[in-house]
CSV table of C-alpha atoms in Angstrom, one decimal:
chain,number,residue,atom,x,y,z
A,134,UNK,CA,-93.9,29.4,24.2
A,135,UNK,CA,-93.2,33.0,22.4
A,136,UNK,CA,-89.6,32.7,24.5
A,137,UNK,CA,-89.3,29.0,23.4
A,138,UNK,CA,-89.5,30.3,19.8
A,139,UNK,CA,-87.1,33.3,20.3
A,140,UNK,CA,-84.3,30.7,21.8
A,141,UNK,CA,-84.9,28.1,19.3
A,142,UNK,CA,-84.3,30.7,16.1
A,143,UNK,CA,-81.5,32.8,18.3
A,144,UNK,CA,-79.4,29.2,18.9
A,145,UNK,CA,-80.4,28.3,14.7
A,146,UNK,CA,-78.8,31.4,13.8
A,147,UNK,CA,-76.5,31.1,15.6
A,148,UNK,CA,-75.4,27.4,14.5
A,149,UNK,CA,-75.8,28.6,10.8
A,150,UNK,CA,-73.4,31.9,11.1
A,151,UNK,CA,-70.8,29.4,13.1
A,152,UNK,CA,-71.1,26.7,10.0
A,153,UNK,CA,-70.0,29.5,8.2
A,154,UNK,CA,-67.4,31.2,9.7
A,155,UNK,CA,-65.3,28.2,10.4
A,156,UNK,CA,-65.3,26.9,6.5
A,157,UNK,CA,-61.8,27.8,4.9
A,158,UNK,CA,-61.6,30.3,1.9
A,159,UNK,CA,-61.9,28.8,-1.3
A,160,UNK,CA,-58.0,29.2,-2.4
A,161,UNK,CA,-57.5,30.3,-5.9
A,162,UNK,CA,-54.9,29.9,-8.8
A,163,UNK,CA,-51.7,32.4,-7.9
A,164,UNK,CA,-52.4,33.7,-10.8
A,165,UNK,CA,-54.8,34.6,-14.0
A,166,UNK,CA,-54.2,36.2,-17.8
A,167,UNK,CA,-56.7,37.7,-18.4
A,168,UNK,CA,-56.5,37.9,-22.0
A,169,UNK,CA,-55.8,34.2,-21.9
A,170,UNK,CA,-59.0,33.6,-19.9
A,171,UNK,CA,-60.7,35.6,-21.8
A,172,UNK,CA,-62.7,34.3,-25.3
A,173,UNK,CA,-65.2,31.4,-25.0
A,174,UNK,CA,-65.6,28.4,-22.1
A,175,UNK,CA,-68.1,25.4,-22.2
A,176,UNK,CA,-69.6,25.1,-19.6
A,177,UNK,CA,-68.8,21.4,-18.8
A,178,UNK,CA,-70.5,20.8,-15.3
A,179,UNK,CA,-72.1,22.8,-12.6
A,180,UNK,CA,-73.8,23.0,-9.7
A,181,UNK,CA,-76.7,25.3,-11.2
A,182,UNK,CA,-78.0,28.4,-10.0
A,183,UNK,CA,-81.5,28.5,-10.3
A,184,UNK,CA,-81.5,30.0,-13.2
A,185,UNK,CA,-79.1,28.1,-15.0
A,186,UNK,CA,-81.5,24.6,-14.5
A,187,UNK,CA,-82.6,22.9,-17.4
A,188,UNK,CA,-79.9,24.7,-20.0
A,189,UNK,CA,-77.9,23.0,-23.3
A,190,UNK,CA,-74.8,23.9,-25.5
A,191,UNK,CA,-74.2,26.6,-22.6
A,192,UNK,CA,-71.1,28.8,-23.0
A,193,UNK,CA,-69.6,31.8,-21.5
A,194,UNK,CA,-67.6,34.2,-23.0
A,195,UNK,CA,-65.3,36.2,-21.4
A,196,UNK,CA,-64.1,39.7,-22.9
A,197,UNK,CA,-61.3,42.5,-20.8
A,198,UNK,CA,-62.7,45.7,-20.7
A,199,UNK,CA,-61.2,48.8,-21.0
A,200,UNK,CA,-61.6,49.4,-16.9
A,201,UNK,CA,-60.0,46.0,-16.2
A,202,UNK,CA,-63.5,43.8,-16.0
A,203,UNK,CA,-64.3,40.8,-17.7
A,204,UNK,CA,-67.8,41.5,-19.5
A,205,UNK,CA,-69.3,38.0,-19.2
A,206,UNK,CA,-71.8,36.9,-21.8
A,207,UNK,CA,-73.7,33.6,-21.0
A,208,UNK,CA,-76.1,32.0,-24.2
A,209,UNK,CA,-77.4,28.7,-23.4
A,210,UNK,CA,-80.5,26.6,-25.1
A,211,UNK,CA,-83.3,26.6,-22.8
A,212,UNK,CA,-85.1,23.4,-21.8
A,213,UNK,CA,-83.1,21.2,-25.1
A,214,UNK,CA,-81.3,21.3,-27.8
A,215,UNK,CA,-83.8,22.8,-30.1
A,216,UNK,CA,-84.9,25.3,-27.5
A,217,UNK,CA,-85.0,29.0,-27.7
A,218,UNK,CA,-81.3,30.5,-27.8
A,219,UNK,CA,-80.8,32.7,-24.7
A,220,UNK,CA,-78.0,35.1,-24.1
A,221,UNK,CA,-77.3,37.6,-20.7
A,222,UNK,CA,-74.1,39.7,-20.2
A,223,UNK,CA,-72.8,40.2,-16.9
A,224,UNK,CA,-69.9,41.9,-14.7
A,225,UNK,CA,-66.4,40.1,-13.9
A,226,UNK,CA,-65.4,42.8,-11.4
A,227,UNK,CA,-61.9,41.7,-10.8
A,228,UNK,CA,-60.7,42.1,-7.1
A,229,UNK,CA,-57.3,40.7,-6.4
A,230,UNK,CA,-55.2,42.7,-8.6
A,231,UNK,CA,-52.1,40.5,-7.7
A,232,UNK,CA,-53.6,36.7,-9.0
A,233,UNK,CA,-56.7,38.4,-10.7
A,234,UNK,CA,-58.3,35.4,-9.8
A,235,UNK,CA,-61.3,36.6,-7.2
A,236,UNK,CA,-63.8,38.3,-8.6
A,237,UNK,CA,-67.5,40.0,-7.8
A,238,UNK,CA,-69.9,38.8,-10.9
A,239,UNK,CA,-72.3,41.5,-11.0
A,240,UNK,CA,-75.4,39.8,-12.1
A,241,UNK,CA,-78.6,42.8,-12.3
A,242,UNK,CA,-78.2,46.0,-10.3
A,243,UNK,CA,-76.7,45.4,-6.7
A,244,UNK,CA,-77.2,41.7,-7.0
A,245,UNK,CA,-72.7,40.7,-7.1
A,246,UNK,CA,-71.7,36.9,-6.4
A,247,UNK,CA,-68.8,35.4,-5.2
A,248,UNK,CA,-66.4,34.3,-8.1
A,249,UNK,CA,-63.4,32.7,-7.8
A,250,UNK,CA,-61.1,30.6,-9.8
A,251,UNK,CA,-59.7,27.3,-8.4
A,252,UNK,CA,-58.1,25.6,-10.9
A,253,UNK,CA,-57.0,27.0,-14.7
A,254,UNK,CA,-54.3,24.5,-16.5
A,255,UNK,CA,-51.1,25.9,-17.8
A,256,UNK,CA,-52.5,25.8,-21.0
A,257,UNK,CA,-56.1,27.5,-20.3
A,258,UNK,CA,-57.6,24.5,-21.9
A,259,UNK,CA,-59.5,23.9,-18.6
A,260,UNK,CA,-61.4,25.9,-15.8
A,261,UNK,CA,-63.3,25.4,-12.2
A,262,UNK,CA,-65.0,28.3,-10.7
A,263,UNK,CA,-65.9,27.9,-7.1
A,264,UNK,CA,-67.7,30.0,-4.4
A,265,UNK,CA,-66.3,30.3,-0.7
A,266,UNK,CA,-70.2,29.2,0.2
A,267,UNK,CA,-68.9,26.0,-1.9
A,268,UNK,CA,-73.3,26.3,-3.0
A,269,UNK,CA,-72.5,26.3,-7.0
A,270,UNK,CA,-69.7,25.6,-8.8
A,271,UNK,CA,-68.1,25.6,-12.5
A,272,UNK,CA,-66.3,23.2,-14.7
A,273,UNK,CA,-65.5,24.6,-17.9
A,274,UNK,CA,-63.5,23.5,-20.9
A,275,UNK,CA,-62.3,25.4,-24.3
A,276,UNK,CA,-63.8,22.6,-26.4
A,277,UNK,CA,-67.0,21.1,-25.8
A,278,UNK,CA,-65.7,17.7,-24.2
A,279,UNK,CA,-64.0,16.6,-21.2
A,280,UNK,CA,-61.8,13.6,-21.0
A,281,UNK,CA,-63.4,11.2,-17.7
A,282,UNK,CA,-60.2,11.0,-16.4
A,283,UNK,CA,-60.1,15.0,-15.9
A,284,UNK,CA,-63.1,15.1,-14.7
A,285,UNK,CA,-62.3,12.3,-12.1
A,286,UNK,CA,-59.4,14.4,-11.6
A,287,UNK,CA,-61.0,17.7,-11.1
A,288,UNK,CA,-63.9,16.2,-9.1
A,289,UNK,CA,-61.0,14.8,-6.4
A,290,UNK,CA,-59.9,18.4,-6.0
A,291,UNK,CA,-63.6,20.1,-5.2
A,292,UNK,CA,-64.2,17.7,-2.7
A,293,UNK,CA,-61.0,17.8,-0.9
A,294,UNK,CA,-62.2,21.5,-0.2
A,295,UNK,CA,-64.9,21.2,1.1
A,296,UNK,CA,-67.6,20.4,-2.2
A,297,UNK,CA,-70.8,18.0,-1.7
A,298,UNK,CA,-70.9,17.0,-5.3
A,299,UNK,CA,-74.1,15.2,-5.1
A,300,UNK,CA,-75.6,18.7,-7.2
A,301,UNK,CA,-73.3,18.3,-9.7
A,302,UNK,CA,-75.0,18.2,-13.1
A,303,UNK,CA,-73.3,17.3,-16.6
A,304,UNK,CA,-74.3,21.0,-19.0
A,305,UNK,CA,-75.7,18.4,-22.3
A,306,UNK,CA,-73.3,19.7,-25.1
A,307,UNK,CA,-73.9,18.8,-28.6
A,308,UNK,CA,-71.9,20.5,-31.0
């Protein structure tokens, strides 16, 4: 019986890793002007991390520091528009110098996450941040509203690169 469980475990782990190995990396934009990317972005929709569930009026603010990293401040109301206003600061470590589109987001201590700028419009008004694992995604804009046709376009782009958007949630914004 132990041998059967070991075999099942080995096959399961192999399938898990083979599925990950076949996944293409997320394509990124050719170039991100970090100074133009800096500033406030309203989180319009996301496949949220467990940490981001039940947030309202969510804003990501980026500031380029003297080391070339992006200091990221996440501000939101927890549980409702009148919920407690919370703020967390993280560090976006820019890894891909030619494009500036591939980052590792450093959360707490050694915990880092994959962070790729998949889309940014020429005016730096709308952006999409994605991950190779296709588990989380963030659609953000400089305004707290996004035209429905733009949201449809971005959804189609994400589906085309393999995202399952069943978990995509609109982040309530009221300003």
